Structures are given as structure tokens and as C-alpha cells.
């Protein structure tokens, strides 16, 4: 379970994305209008109509925005409303395209708790906890998974099923596609961006960490290398990048190279964040690594940058993890 910061930026990002969808007529429109009228129309919980029905969403879905929420429809889930206090968090998790998917029932409230089920999880709200989502940060297959010194992968030997080869290493397919687009964009601006490390298995991380401990001792090794089962690299969503010229590879001075400067300014446009930023060692538990990127999706990465949130832990409103 996790508590999520409700971000107006994330809601804006989603709204801007949905605005390009085309108006729709047909089953989706009929189902959405029928539900709206059944809930009392403009005098009901949703309030006045704000826009036309629009379609073109994932799996043939449609939606319509109202004064106090929206109604989403897909052939698989039917028409379901999404309203406050859960709507902002669902949007932040990329709505129907995110880890939770489409709503499968309307929100229900009882004894101070409001909750709603979605295709792949649920949201719940209370005045004390705010909005809480199940599934996302503990699921190693989710792009929202949290891996740090307090959150191990489960199972410890997890291996993604959709790894693809990239630059001699491997990434999950979605992250690999995003990196390819980012690398191509950098090249168009004359910046050579290469990947030097990505997916590592449990066994590979074990060998790597053991070598660092033998060389530096465990206390020092823990500042820059994850213990096996606690490494983001094992998710297939993390990668280490370098300047194509080889300058400052895996060193803090990478930030001043052409590739480092470009990545810091543009990585979020492709869904990547600098996972271990300078000055956040007490939160992440690791020293500054301007070369270590983590794929979290464009919506989340853009929200971190726009809202000035430094770390993935802070974005998820979860405690710091400075040590094991």
C-alpha cells in the first residue's frame, strides 16, 4: 500500500493528453450518457457537462468530463464514474493507461472510507491517510515499482519477461523503446548518448556487490552498489548512460559532459528520471549518480520535474531509505 501526493500537474498532463482524442458516437457515448442520467444528470454527483464525449483511448475506450469528475467506458468494463477524492491519484497513475487500468465499479463510501476497484488494483481514501493505492510499488512488473534499501524485490530473483536487447545489454520493452527515442533525439542535436549497463540478474548483482565489498568494505560499497535483490537494475527499468566519447563514464563529472547535460534537461520527456540526484543521499541511500536513469513513464517523470520533486521516494510520499 502507498500514499500518493495529489498533483495538479499530473492531472493537467493527463487532461492535455486526452484533449487530442476525437469526439465519438456509438456504444460508448450511449453508455456514458445513460449512466450520467441515472445518477441524476446535472443535479447529481457529477454536476454539469464540461465537454463532449471523446474516444480513441486504450482498448477502444471513451470518456466524458463533468464538473465533479468523469465517466470512462470500455467494451470490457462498461461505463464507470471516476470522482474526487480518488480521481487525481488515478490520473497521476496515468489513468486507464497506467498500472490500475480502467475502473470496473463506481466509488463507494462507508464509515469515512471511499474506495474504488480498477482492472488491476484499487484506490481507497480516508481523511487520515489521503488516497492510497494497492499494487503499484510492490509489484516488480509495474513501472511504478519502488526498489531501495527498505524495499526489496519479491521474489528476490525476479526477472522481467519482456526484456529486449539494447546496446549489448537488456531493458524491458517499454523502457527500451523510450531509450531508443531519447538516444535518437539526442543524436539529432549532435549529442552522443550510449548505454553502458542496464538489466542485471540476481546472480550478476551478487557477484558485483561481493567484489565491491572485498575491495572497499561493506560500509563503503553500500553507498554506491545495491545488495542483491535490492537493485533497480534487476527490474529492467534502470540503466547507466555515458557520453559516446567516453568522458567521465560512471563518474560525477558526467553531469558536465554533453550527454550528461542533455539527459538532465530532456530525459523526463521520454519517461526517465535521474534516480540518485545530488543532495538526496539521505533519502535514496546512494551517492550522486548523474548517469543512473530510471524509467517511470512520461507522466510521472514530467510531474517530478515540473513540481520540483527530487526523488522517487518523495514522489510516492514514502519514507527515506538511507540504510538497510
PDB file of C-alpha atoms in Angstrom:
ATOM      1  CA  UNK A   1       0.000   0.000   0.000  1.00  0.00           C
ATOM      2  CA  UNK A   2       1.227   3.521  -0.674  1.00  0.00           C
ATOM      3  CA  UNK A   3       0.161   7.057  -0.017  1.00  0.00           C
ATOM      4  CA  UNK A   4       0.350   9.293  -3.069  1.00  0.00           C
ATOM      5  CA  UNK A   5       0.768  13.051  -3.318  1.00  0.00           C
ATOM      6  CA  UNK A   6      -2.131  14.505  -5.306  1.00  0.00           C
ATOM      7  CA  UNK A   7      -0.559  16.554  -8.078  1.00  0.00           C
ATOM      8  CA  UNK A   8      -2.391  19.177 -10.097  1.00  0.00           C
ATOM      9  CA  UNK A   9       0.423  18.992 -12.635  1.00  0.00           C
ATOM     10  CA  UNK A  10      -0.207  15.299 -13.261  1.00  0.00           C
ATOM     11  CA  UNK A  11      -3.920  15.938 -13.744  1.00  0.00           C
ATOM     12  CA  UNK A  12      -3.119  18.704 -16.228  1.00  0.00           C
ATOM     13  CA  UNK A  13      -0.747  16.424 -18.124  1.00  0.00           C
ATOM     14  CA  UNK A  14      -3.389  13.751 -18.467  1.00  0.00           C
ATOM     15  CA  UNK A  15      -6.081  16.248 -19.472  1.00  0.00           C
ATOM     16  CA  UNK A  16      -3.784  17.697 -22.124  1.00  0.00           C
ATOM     17  CA  UNK A  17      -3.154  14.196 -23.494  1.00  0.00           C
ATOM     18  CA  UNK A  18      -6.829  13.293 -23.597  1.00  0.00           C
ATOM     19  CA  UNK A  19      -7.741  16.556 -25.304  1.00  0.00           C
ATOM     20  CA  UNK A  20      -6.314  15.273 -28.593  1.00  0.00           C
ATOM     21  CA  UNK A  21      -8.798  12.375 -28.693  1.00  0.00           C
ATOM     22  CA  UNK A  22     -11.560  12.641 -31.248  1.00  0.00           C
ATOM     23  CA  UNK A  23     -15.270  13.044 -30.461  1.00  0.00           C
ATOM     24  CA  UNK A  24     -17.167   9.767 -30.509  1.00  0.00           C
ATOM     25  CA  UNK A  25     -20.603   8.418 -31.172  1.00  0.00           C
ATOM     26  CA  UNK A  26     -21.839   4.864 -30.604  1.00  0.00           C
ATOM     27  CA  UNK A  27     -21.883   2.377 -27.755  1.00  0.00           C
ATOM     28  CA  UNK A  28     -19.521   4.358 -25.571  1.00  0.00           C
ATOM     29  CA  UNK A  29     -21.495   7.580 -25.927  1.00  0.00           C
ATOM     30  CA  UNK A  30     -24.790   5.847 -25.206  1.00  0.00           C
ATOM     31  CA  UNK A  31     -23.438   4.056 -22.138  1.00  0.00           C
ATOM     32  CA  UNK A  32     -21.831   7.202 -20.727  1.00  0.00           C
ATOM     33  CA  UNK A  33     -24.978   9.293 -21.220  1.00  0.00           C
ATOM     34  CA  UNK A  34     -27.168   6.567 -19.732  1.00  0.00           C
ATOM     35  CA  UNK A  35     -25.032   6.384 -16.597  1.00  0.00           C
ATOM     36  CA  UNK A  36     -24.940  10.164 -16.256  1.00  0.00           C
ATOM     37  CA  UNK A  37     -28.714  10.461 -16.427  1.00  0.00           C
ATOM     38  CA  UNK A  38     -29.137   7.544 -13.999  1.00  0.00           C
ATOM     39  CA  UNK A  39     -27.003   9.440 -11.484  1.00  0.00           C
ATOM     40  CA  UNK A  40     -29.225  12.499 -11.712  1.00  0.00           C
ATOM     41  CA  UNK A  41     -27.717  14.392 -14.614  1.00  0.00           C
ATOM     42  CA  UNK A  42     -26.516  17.911 -13.815  1.00  0.00           C
ATOM     43  CA  UNK A  43     -28.242  17.735 -10.435  1.00  0.00           C
ATOM     44  CA  UNK A  44     -26.344  14.573  -9.499  1.00  0.00           C
ATOM     45  CA  UNK A  45     -22.898  13.907  -8.083  1.00  0.00           C
ATOM     46  CA  UNK A  46     -21.085  14.546 -11.382  1.00  0.00           C
ATOM     47  CA  UNK A  47     -22.584  18.009 -11.936  1.00  0.00           C
ATOM     48  CA  UNK A  48     -22.717  19.854 -15.230  1.00  0.00           C
ATOM     49  CA  UNK A  49     -21.278  18.580 -18.513  1.00  0.00           C
ATOM     50  CA  UNK A  50     -17.889  20.111 -19.330  1.00  0.00           C
ATOM     51  CA  UNK A  51     -17.090  18.614 -22.737  1.00  0.00           C
ATOM     52  CA  UNK A  52     -18.200  16.259 -25.495  1.00  0.00           C
ATOM     53  CA  UNK A  53     -17.668  12.522 -25.275  1.00  0.00           C
ATOM     54  CA  UNK A  54     -14.254  11.617 -26.649  1.00  0.00           C
ATOM     55  CA  UNK A  55     -12.843   8.306 -27.733  1.00  0.00           C
ATOM     56  CA  UNK A  56      -9.605   6.842 -29.047  1.00  0.00           C
ATOM     57  CA  UNK A  57      -8.465   5.650 -25.615  1.00  0.00           C
ATOM     58  CA  UNK A  58      -6.780   2.334 -24.851  1.00  0.00           C
ATOM     59  CA  UNK A  59      -8.802  -0.774 -25.763  1.00  0.00           C
ATOM     60  CA  UNK A  60     -11.382   1.291 -27.652  1.00  0.00           C
ATOM     61  CA  UNK A  61     -12.373   3.346 -24.630  1.00  0.00           C
ATOM     62  CA  UNK A  62     -14.227   6.667 -24.364  1.00  0.00           C
ATOM     63  CA  UNK A  63     -14.724   9.319 -21.688  1.00  0.00           C
ATOM     64  CA  UNK A  64     -16.643  12.475 -20.879  1.00  0.00           C
ATOM     65  CA  UNK A  65     -15.661  15.183 -18.404  1.00  0.00           C
ATOM     66  CA  UNK A  66     -18.113  16.685 -15.938  1.00  0.00           C
ATOM     67  CA  UNK A  67     -17.991  19.360 -13.268  1.00  0.00           C
ATOM     68  CA  UNK A  68     -17.067  16.938 -10.456  1.00  0.00           C
ATOM     69  CA  UNK A  69     -15.459  14.029 -12.268  1.00  0.00           C
ATOM     70  CA  UNK A  70     -15.554  11.970 -15.448  1.00  0.00           C
ATOM     71  CA  UNK A  71     -17.155   8.828 -16.820  1.00  0.00           C
ATOM     72  CA  UNK A  72     -14.934   6.305 -18.586  1.00  0.00           C
ATOM     73  CA  UNK A  73     -16.156   3.460 -20.776  1.00  0.00           C
ATOM     74  CA  UNK A  74     -14.517   0.499 -22.458  1.00  0.00           C
ATOM     75  CA  UNK A  75     -16.095  -2.562 -24.105  1.00  0.00           C
ATOM     76  CA  UNK A  76     -14.615  -4.718 -21.339  1.00  0.00           C
ATOM     77  CA  UNK A  77     -15.549  -2.651 -18.272  1.00  0.00           C
ATOM     78  CA  UNK A  78     -18.641  -0.677 -19.267  1.00  0.00           C
ATOM     79  CA  UNK A  79     -19.283   2.901 -18.123  1.00  0.00           C
ATOM     80  CA  UNK A  80     -17.936   3.844 -14.700  1.00  0.00           C
ATOM     81  CA  UNK A  81     -17.544   7.247 -12.998  1.00  0.00           C
ATOM     82  CA  UNK A  82     -14.244   8.471 -11.538  1.00  0.00           C
ATOM     83  CA  UNK A  83     -14.662  11.255  -8.975  1.00  0.00           C
ATOM     84  CA  UNK A  84     -12.930  13.078  -6.157  1.00  0.00           C
ATOM     85  CA  UNK A  85     -11.312  12.250  -3.808  1.00  0.00           C
ATOM     86  CA  UNK A  86      -9.867   9.396  -5.915  1.00  0.00           C
ATOM     87  CA  UNK A  87      -9.736  10.996  -9.373  1.00  0.00           C
ATOM     88  CA  UNK A  88      -6.499  12.984  -9.015  1.00  0.00           C
ATOM     89  CA  UNK A  89      -4.496   9.966  -7.857  1.00  0.00           C
ATOM     90  CA  UNK A  90      -5.861   7.768 -10.642  1.00  0.00           C
ATOM     91  CA  UNK A  91      -4.886  10.420 -13.179  1.00  0.00           C
ATOM     92  CA  UNK A  92      -1.453  10.649 -11.625  1.00  0.00           C
ATOM     93  CA  UNK A  93      -1.019   6.920 -12.193  1.00  0.00           C
ATOM     94  CA  UNK A  94      -1.672   7.536 -15.912  1.00  0.00           C
ATOM     95  CA  UNK A  95      -5.400   6.752 -15.693  1.00  0.00           C
ATOM     96  CA  UNK A  96      -6.557   3.916 -17.976  1.00  0.00           C
ATOM     97  CA  UNK A  97      -3.052   3.586 -19.435  1.00  0.00           C
ATOM     98  CA  UNK A  98      -1.417   3.111 -16.039  1.00  0.00           C
ATOM     99  CA  UNK A  99      -0.921   0.290 -13.592  1.00  0.00           C
ATOM    100  CA  UNK A 100      -4.551   0.303 -12.372  1.00  0.00           C
ATOM    101  CA  UNK A 101      -6.307   0.389 -15.752  1.00  0.00           C
ATOM    102  CA  UNK A 102      -9.991   1.249 -16.250  1.00  0.00           C
ATOM    103  CA  UNK A 103     -12.465   1.457 -13.332  1.00  0.00           C
ATOM    104  CA  UNK A 104     -14.639  -1.640 -13.002  1.00  0.00           C
ATOM    105  CA  UNK A 105     -17.134  -0.262 -10.472  1.00  0.00           C
ATOM    106  CA  UNK A 106     -18.182   3.113  -9.105  1.00  0.00           C
ATOM    107  CA  UNK A 107     -16.651   4.589  -5.970  1.00  0.00           C
ATOM    108  CA  UNK A 108     -18.359   3.607  -2.759  1.00  0.00           C
ATOM    109  CA  UNK A 109     -18.081   5.394   0.612  1.00  0.00           C
ATOM    110  CA  UNK A 110     -18.794   3.947   4.045  1.00  0.00           C
ATOM    111  CA  UNK A 111     -17.724   4.825   7.604  1.00  0.00           C
ATOM    112  CA  UNK A 112     -15.289   7.502   6.430  1.00  0.00           C
ATOM    113  CA  UNK A 113     -13.611   5.408   3.696  1.00  0.00           C
ATOM    114  CA  UNK A 114     -14.138   5.839  -0.035  1.00  0.00           C
ATOM    115  CA  UNK A 115     -12.848   3.109  -2.332  1.00  0.00           C
ATOM    116  CA  UNK A 116     -12.994   2.001  -5.944  1.00  0.00           C
ATOM    117  CA  UNK A 117     -11.851  -1.085  -7.874  1.00  0.00           C
ATOM    118  CA  UNK A 118      -9.978  -0.932 -11.163  1.00  0.00           C
ATOM    119  CA  UNK A 119      -8.842  -3.606 -13.600  1.00  0.00           C
ATOM    120  CA  UNK A 120      -5.544  -4.257 -11.822  1.00  0.00           C
ATOM    121  CA  UNK A 121      -5.886  -2.791  -8.353  1.00  0.00           C
ATOM    122  CA  UNK A 122      -7.832  -0.370  -6.178  1.00  0.00           C
ATOM    123  CA  UNK A 123      -7.833   3.077  -4.600  1.00  0.00           C
ATOM    124  CA  UNK A 124      -9.036   3.995  -1.121  1.00  0.00           C
ATOM    125  CA  UNK A 125      -9.314   7.321   0.708  1.00  0.00           C
ATOM    126  CA  UNK A 126      -9.741   8.405   4.325  1.00  0.00           C
ATOM    127  CA  UNK A 127      -9.265  11.810   5.896  1.00  0.00           C
ATOM    128  CA  UNK A 128      -6.294  10.471   7.879  1.00  0.00           C
ATOM    129  CA  UNK A 129      -4.398   8.638   5.127  1.00  0.00           C
ATOM    130  CA  UNK A 130      -5.346  10.528   1.982  1.00  0.00           C
ATOM    131  CA  UNK A 131      -5.593   8.434  -1.184  1.00  0.00           C
ATOM    132  CA  UNK A 132      -3.947   5.029  -1.054  1.00  0.00           C
ATOM    133  CA  UNK A 133      -3.364   2.702  -3.997  1.00  0.00           C
ATOM    134  CA  UNK A 134      -2.808  -1.019  -3.814  1.00  0.00           C
ATOM    135  CA  UNK A 135      -0.446  -2.927  -6.093  1.00  0.00           C
ATOM    136  CA  UNK A 136       1.867  -0.453  -7.767  1.00  0.00           C
ATOM    137  CA  UNK A 137       5.030  -0.023  -5.772  1.00  0.00           C
ATOM    138  CA  UNK A 138       5.358  -3.630  -4.616  1.00  0.00           C
ATOM    139  CA  UNK A 139       4.768  -5.239  -7.996  1.00  0.00           C
ATOM    140  CA  UNK A 140       8.136  -5.766  -9.762  1.00  0.00           C
ATOM    141  CA  UNK A 141       6.355  -5.831 -13.120  1.00  0.00           C
ATOM    142  CA  UNK A 142       4.909  -2.339 -12.608  1.00  0.00           C
ATOM    143  CA  UNK A 143       6.806   0.689 -13.929  1.00  0.00           C
ATOM    144  CA  UNK A 144       5.931   2.321 -10.597  1.00  0.00           C
ATOM    145  CA  UNK A 145       7.769  -0.298  -8.510  1.00  0.00           C
ATOM    146  CA  UNK A 146       9.885   1.107  -5.687  1.00  0.00           C
ATOM    147  CA  UNK A 147      13.240  -0.595  -5.106  1.00  0.00           C
ATOM    148  CA  UNK A 148      15.549   0.772  -2.424  1.00  0.00           C
ATOM    149  CA  UNK A 149      17.287  -0.317   0.778  1.00  0.00           C
ATOM    150  CA  UNK A 150      13.928  -0.700   2.529  1.00  0.00           C
ATOM    151  CA  UNK A 151      12.025  -2.244  -0.382  1.00  0.00           C
ATOM    152  CA  UNK A 152      13.461  -5.476  -1.771  1.00  0.00           C
ATOM    153  CA  UNK A 153      12.230  -7.150  -4.913  1.00  0.00           C
ATOM    154  CA  UNK A 154       9.807 -10.022  -4.373  1.00  0.00           C
ATOM    155  CA  UNK A 155      10.685 -12.600  -5.435  1.00  0.00           C
ATOM    156  CA  UNK A 156      14.345 -11.803  -4.821  1.00  0.00           C
ATOM    157  CA  UNK A 157      15.376 -13.475  -8.087  1.00  0.00           C
ATOM    158  CA  UNK A 158      12.715 -11.657 -10.155  1.00  0.00           C
ATOM    159  CA  UNK A 159      13.450 -11.475 -13.877  1.00  0.00           C
ATOM    160  CA  UNK A 160      11.250  -9.451 -16.294  1.00  0.00           C
ATOM    161  CA  UNK A 161       9.507 -11.424 -19.017  1.00  0.00           C
ATOM    162  CA  UNK A 162       9.759  -8.744 -21.713  1.00  0.00           C
ATOM    163  CA  UNK A 163      13.491  -7.986 -21.846  1.00  0.00           C
ATOM    164  CA  UNK A 164      14.856  -6.865 -25.211  1.00  0.00           C
ATOM    165  CA  UNK A 165      18.476  -6.375 -26.275  1.00  0.00           C
ATOM    166  CA  UNK A 166      19.764  -2.785 -26.365  1.00  0.00           C
ATOM    167  CA  UNK A 167      23.384  -1.721 -26.905  1.00  0.00           C
ATOM    168  CA  UNK A 168      24.723  -5.062 -25.712  1.00  0.00           C
ATOM    169  CA  UNK A 169      22.532  -5.128 -22.591  1.00  0.00           C
ATOM    170  CA  UNK A 170      18.812  -5.577 -21.932  1.00  0.00           C
ATOM    171  CA  UNK A 171      15.841  -3.455 -20.877  1.00  0.00           C
ATOM    172  CA  UNK A 172      12.134  -4.068 -20.570  1.00  0.00           C
ATOM    173  CA  UNK A 173      10.421  -3.420 -23.880  1.00  0.00           C
ATOM    174  CA  UNK A 174       8.683  -0.182 -22.852  1.00  0.00           C
ATOM    175  CA  UNK A 175      11.874   1.288 -21.377  1.00  0.00           C
ATOM    176  CA  UNK A 176      13.918   0.120 -24.370  1.00  0.00           C
ATOM    177  CA  UNK A 177      11.576   1.879 -26.795  1.00  0.00           C
ATOM    178  CA  UNK A 178      11.754   5.071 -24.724  1.00  0.00           C
ATOM    179  CA  UNK A 179      15.553   4.929 -24.573  1.00  0.00           C
ATOM    180  CA  UNK A 180      15.766   4.430 -28.332  1.00  0.00           C
ATOM    181  CA  UNK A 181      13.633   7.526 -28.899  1.00  0.00           C
ATOM    182  CA  UNK A 182      15.729   9.519 -26.422  1.00  0.00           C
ATOM    183  CA  UNK A 183      19.009   8.386 -27.963  1.00  0.00           C
ATOM    184  CA  UNK A 184      17.773   9.309 -31.455  1.00  0.00           C
ATOM    185  CA  UNK A 185      16.617  12.752 -30.285  1.00  0.00           C
ATOM    186  CA  UNK A 186      19.988  13.414 -28.674  1.00  0.00           C
ATOM    187  CA  UNK A 187      21.783  12.349 -31.852  1.00  0.00           C
ATOM    188  CA  UNK A 188      19.748  14.846 -33.901  1.00  0.00           C
ATOM    189  CA  UNK A 189      21.179  17.557 -31.660  1.00  0.00           C
ATOM    190  CA  UNK A 190      24.718  16.255 -32.110  1.00  0.00           C
ATOM    191  CA  UNK A 191      24.886  14.544 -28.698  1.00  0.00           C
ATOM    192  CA  UNK A 192      26.242  11.015 -28.497  1.00  0.00           C
ATOM    193  CA  UNK A 193      24.384   9.099 -25.806  1.00  0.00           C
ATOM    194  CA  UNK A 194      25.161   5.459 -25.095  1.00  0.00           C
ATOM    195  CA  UNK A 195      24.093   2.869 -22.567  1.00  0.00           C
ATOM    196  CA  UNK A 196      26.798   1.097 -20.597  1.00  0.00           C
ATOM    197  CA  UNK A 197      24.693  -1.045 -18.243  1.00  0.00           C
ATOM    198  CA  UNK A 198      21.043  -1.988 -17.809  1.00  0.00           C
ATOM    199  CA  UNK A 199      19.398  -5.226 -16.633  1.00  0.00           C
ATOM    200  CA  UNK A 200      21.359  -7.296 -14.126  1.00  0.00           C
ATOM    201  CA  UNK A 201      20.176 -10.634 -12.796  1.00  0.00           C
ATOM    202  CA  UNK A 202      20.213 -11.504  -9.099  1.00  0.00           C
ATOM    203  CA  UNK A 203      23.331 -13.610  -9.634  1.00  0.00           C
ATOM    204  CA  UNK A 204      25.127 -10.869 -11.560  1.00  0.00           C
ATOM    205  CA  UNK A 205      24.342  -8.305  -8.849  1.00  0.00           C
ATOM    206  CA  UNK A 206      25.513 -10.746  -6.187  1.00  0.00           C
ATOM    207  CA  UNK A 207      28.883 -11.149  -7.877  1.00  0.00           C
ATOM    208  CA  UNK A 208      29.241  -7.424  -8.494  1.00  0.00           C
ATOM    209  CA  UNK A 209      28.352  -6.434  -4.925  1.00  0.00           C
ATOM    210  CA  UNK A 210      30.618  -9.093  -3.443  1.00  0.00           C
ATOM    211  CA  UNK A 211      33.544  -7.725  -5.452  1.00  0.00           C
ATOM    212  CA  UNK A 212      32.904  -4.183  -4.233  1.00  0.00           C
ATOM    213  CA  UNK A 213      32.757  -5.371  -0.618  1.00  0.00           C
ATOM    214  CA  UNK A 214      36.057  -7.206  -0.998  1.00  0.00           C
ATOM    215  CA  UNK A 215      37.645  -4.091  -2.484  1.00  0.00           C
ATOM    216  CA  UNK A 216      36.074  -1.303  -0.397  1.00  0.00           C
ATOM    217  CA  UNK A 217      34.363  -2.912   2.601  1.00  0.00           C
ATOM    218  CA  UNK A 218      30.593  -3.237   3.057  1.00  0.00           C
ATOM    219  CA  UNK A 219      30.006   0.244   4.511  1.00  0.00           C
ATOM    220  CA  UNK A 220      31.567   1.992   1.520  1.00  0.00           C
ATOM    221  CA  UNK A 221      30.129  -0.456  -1.015  1.00  0.00           C
ATOM    222  CA  UNK A 222      26.610   0.237   0.261  1.00  0.00           C
ATOM    223  CA  UNK A 223      26.921   3.895  -0.748  1.00  0.00           C
ATOM    224  CA  UNK A 224      27.165   3.094  -4.452  1.00  0.00           C
ATOM    225  CA  UNK A 225      26.154  -0.534  -5.035  1.00  0.00           C
ATOM    226  CA  UNK A 226      22.911  -2.306  -4.173  1.00  0.00           C
ATOM    227  CA  UNK A 227      22.830  -5.616  -2.431  1.00  0.00           C
ATOM    228  CA  UNK A 228      21.395  -8.496  -4.482  1.00  0.00           C
ATOM    229  CA  UNK A 229      17.600  -8.354  -4.501  1.00  0.00           C
ATOM    230  CA  UNK A 230      17.646  -4.609  -3.801  1.00  0.00           C
ATOM    231  CA  UNK A 231      18.899  -3.372  -7.181  1.00  0.00           C
ATOM    232  CA  UNK A 232      16.818  -1.307  -9.594  1.00  0.00           C
ATOM    233  CA  UNK A 233      18.849  -2.797 -12.422  1.00  0.00           C
ATOM    234  CA  UNK A 234      17.124  -6.115 -11.786  1.00  0.00           C
ATOM    235  CA  UNK A 235      13.753  -4.585 -12.748  1.00  0.00           C
ATOM    236  CA  UNK A 236      14.891  -3.932 -16.309  1.00  0.00           C
ATOM    237  CA  UNK A 237      13.782  -0.312 -15.870  1.00  0.00           C
ATOM    238  CA  UNK A 238      17.139   1.196 -14.838  1.00  0.00           C
ATOM    239  CA  UNK A 239      20.160   1.965 -16.972  1.00  0.00           C
ATOM    240  CA  UNK A 240      23.529   3.660 -16.752  1.00  0.00           C
ATOM    241  CA  UNK A 241      24.329   6.026 -19.604  1.00  0.00           C
ATOM    242  CA  UNK A 242      27.538   7.624 -20.798  1.00  0.00           C
ATOM    243  CA  UNK A 243      28.860  10.158 -23.251  1.00  0.00           C
ATOM    244  CA  UNK A 244      29.734   8.455 -26.534  1.00  0.00           C
ATOM    245  CA  UNK A 245      33.226   9.934 -26.292  1.00  0.00           C
ATOM    246  CA  UNK A 246      33.863   8.081 -23.040  1.00  0.00           C
ATOM    247  CA  UNK A 247      34.459  11.184 -20.920  1.00  0.00           C
ATOM    248  CA  UNK A 248      33.683  10.798 -17.195  1.00  0.00           C
ATOM    249  CA  UNK A 249      31.958   7.426 -17.568  1.00  0.00           C
ATOM    250  CA  UNK A 250      30.284   6.413 -14.278  1.00  0.00           C
ATOM    251  CA  UNK A 251      31.740   9.479 -12.556  1.00  0.00           C
ATOM    252  CA  UNK A 252      30.039  12.532 -11.059  1.00  0.00           C
ATOM    253  CA  UNK A 253      31.718  14.745 -13.682  1.00  0.00           C
ATOM    254  CA  UNK A 254      29.443  13.054 -16.247  1.00  0.00           C
ATOM    255  CA  UNK A 255      26.940  15.792 -15.407  1.00  0.00           C
ATOM    256  CA  UNK A 256      29.109  18.343 -17.249  1.00  0.00           C
ATOM    257  CA  UNK A 257      29.511  16.302 -20.440  1.00  0.00           C
ATOM    258  CA  UNK A 258      27.330  16.923 -23.476  1.00  0.00           C
ATOM    259  CA  UNK A 259      25.415  13.704 -22.807  1.00  0.00           C
ATOM    260  CA  UNK A 260      25.005  14.446 -19.108  1.00  0.00           C
ATOM    261  CA  UNK A 261      23.749  17.975 -19.692  1.00  0.00           C
ATOM    262  CA  UNK A 262      21.357  16.845 -22.405  1.00  0.00           C
ATOM    263  CA  UNK A 263      19.972  13.975 -20.332  1.00  0.00           C
ATOM    264  CA  UNK A 264      19.401  16.197 -17.284  1.00  0.00           C
ATOM    265  CA  UNK A 265      17.370  18.591 -19.432  1.00  0.00           C
ATOM    266  CA  UNK A 266      15.468  16.122 -21.598  1.00  0.00           C
ATOM    267  CA  UNK A 267      15.253  12.655 -20.026  1.00  0.00           C
ATOM    268  CA  UNK A 268      11.875  13.356 -18.421  1.00  0.00           C
ATOM    269  CA  UNK A 269      10.356  13.908 -21.869  1.00  0.00           C
ATOM    270  CA  UNK A 270      10.981  10.212 -22.505  1.00  0.00           C
ATOM    271  CA  UNK A 271       9.892   8.924 -19.107  1.00  0.00           C
ATOM    272  CA  UNK A 272      13.256   8.794 -17.314  1.00  0.00           C
ATOM    273  CA  UNK A 273      14.417  10.384 -14.058  1.00  0.00           C
ATOM    274  CA  UNK A 274      17.873  10.736 -12.528  1.00  0.00           C
ATOM    275  CA  UNK A 275      17.247   8.269  -9.749  1.00  0.00           C
ATOM    276  CA  UNK A 276      20.018   9.310  -7.345  1.00  0.00           C
ATOM    277  CA  UNK A 277      20.268  13.111  -7.517  1.00  0.00           C
ATOM    278  CA  UNK A 278      22.829  15.263  -5.729  1.00  0.00           C
ATOM    279  CA  UNK A 279      21.876  16.253  -2.206  1.00  0.00           C
ATOM    280  CA  UNK A 280      19.390  13.408  -1.770  1.00  0.00           C
ATOM    281  CA  UNK A 281      21.705  10.787  -0.318  1.00  0.00           C
ATOM    282  CA  UNK A 282      19.775  10.744   2.968  1.00  0.00           C
ATOM    283  CA  UNK A 283      16.622   9.839   1.031  1.00  0.00           C
ATOM    284  CA  UNK A 284      17.880   7.406  -1.617  1.00  0.00           C
ATOM    285  CA  UNK A 285      20.737   5.877   0.369  1.00  0.00           C
ATOM    286  CA  UNK A 286      23.146   6.264  -2.545  1.00  0.00           C
ATOM    287  CA  UNK A 287      25.741   8.804  -3.606  1.00  0.00           C
ATOM    288  CA  UNK A 288      25.048  11.112  -6.547  1.00  0.00           C
ATOM    289  CA  UNK A 289      24.866   9.252  -9.860  1.00  0.00           C
ATOM    290  CA  UNK A 290      24.001  11.587 -12.754  1.00  0.00           C
ATOM    291  CA  UNK A 291      24.371   8.631 -15.136  1.00  0.00           C
ATOM    292  CA  UNK A 292      21.801   6.337 -13.473  1.00  0.00           C
ATOM    293  CA  UNK A 293      18.374   6.718 -15.076  1.00  0.00           C
ATOM    294  CA  UNK A 294      15.137   5.024 -14.085  1.00  0.00           C
ATOM    295  CA  UNK A 295      12.118   4.635 -16.352  1.00  0.00           C
ATOM    296  CA  UNK A 296       8.844   5.644 -14.657  1.00  0.00           C
ATOM    297  CA  UNK A 297       6.799   6.780 -17.677  1.00  0.00           C
ATOM    298  CA  UNK A 298       6.383  10.229 -19.194  1.00  0.00           C
ATOM    299  CA  UNK A 299       3.516  11.371 -16.952  1.00  0.00           C
ATOM    300  CA  UNK A 300       5.330  10.633 -13.682  1.00  0.00           C
ATOM    301  CA  UNK A 301       8.739  11.841 -14.893  1.00  0.00           C
ATOM    302  CA  UNK A 302       7.264  15.107 -16.145  1.00  0.00           C
ATOM    303  CA  UNK A 303       5.383  15.638 -12.871  1.00  0.00           C
ATOM    304  CA  UNK A 304       8.579  15.171 -10.832  1.00  0.00           C
ATOM    305  CA  UNK A 305      10.371  17.759 -12.930  1.00  0.00           C
ATOM    306  CA  UNK A 306       7.537  20.289 -13.065  1.00  0.00           C
ATOM    307  CA  UNK A 307       6.751  20.004  -9.358  1.00  0.00           C
ATOM    308  CA  UNK A 308      10.429  20.116  -8.362  1.00  0.00           C
ATOM    309  CA  UNK A 309      10.330  16.711  -6.628  1.00  0.00           C
ATOM    310  CA  UNK A 310      13.838  15.297  -6.333  1.00  0.00           C
ATOM    311  CA  UNK A 311      13.352  11.587  -5.678  1.00  0.00           C
ATOM    312  CA  UNK A 312      11.045   8.691  -6.452  1.00  0.00           C
ATOM    313  CA  UNK A 313      10.524   8.144  -2.711  1.00  0.00           C
ATOM    314  CA  UNK A 314       9.285  11.715  -2.255  1.00  0.00           C
ATOM    315  CA  UNK A 315       7.054  11.497  -5.318  1.00  0.00           C
ATOM    316  CA  UNK A 316       5.381   8.435  -3.808  1.00  0.00           C
ATOM    317  CA  UNK A 317       5.245  10.108  -0.377  1.00  0.00           C
ATOM    318  CA  UNK A 318       7.169   7.172   1.118  1.00  0.00           C
ATOM    319  CA  UNK A 319       9.862   7.318   3.819  1.00  0.00           C
ATOM    320  CA  UNK A 320      13.565   7.787   3.056  1.00  0.00           C
ATOM    321  CA  UNK A 321      15.700   4.646   2.785  1.00  0.00           C
ATOM    322  CA  UNK A 322      19.232   5.672   3.783  1.00  0.00           C
ATOM    323  CA  UNK A 323      20.141   2.179   5.001  1.00  0.00           C
ATOM    324  CA  UNK A 324      19.119  -1.469   5.151  1.00  0.00           C
TER     325      UNK A 324
END
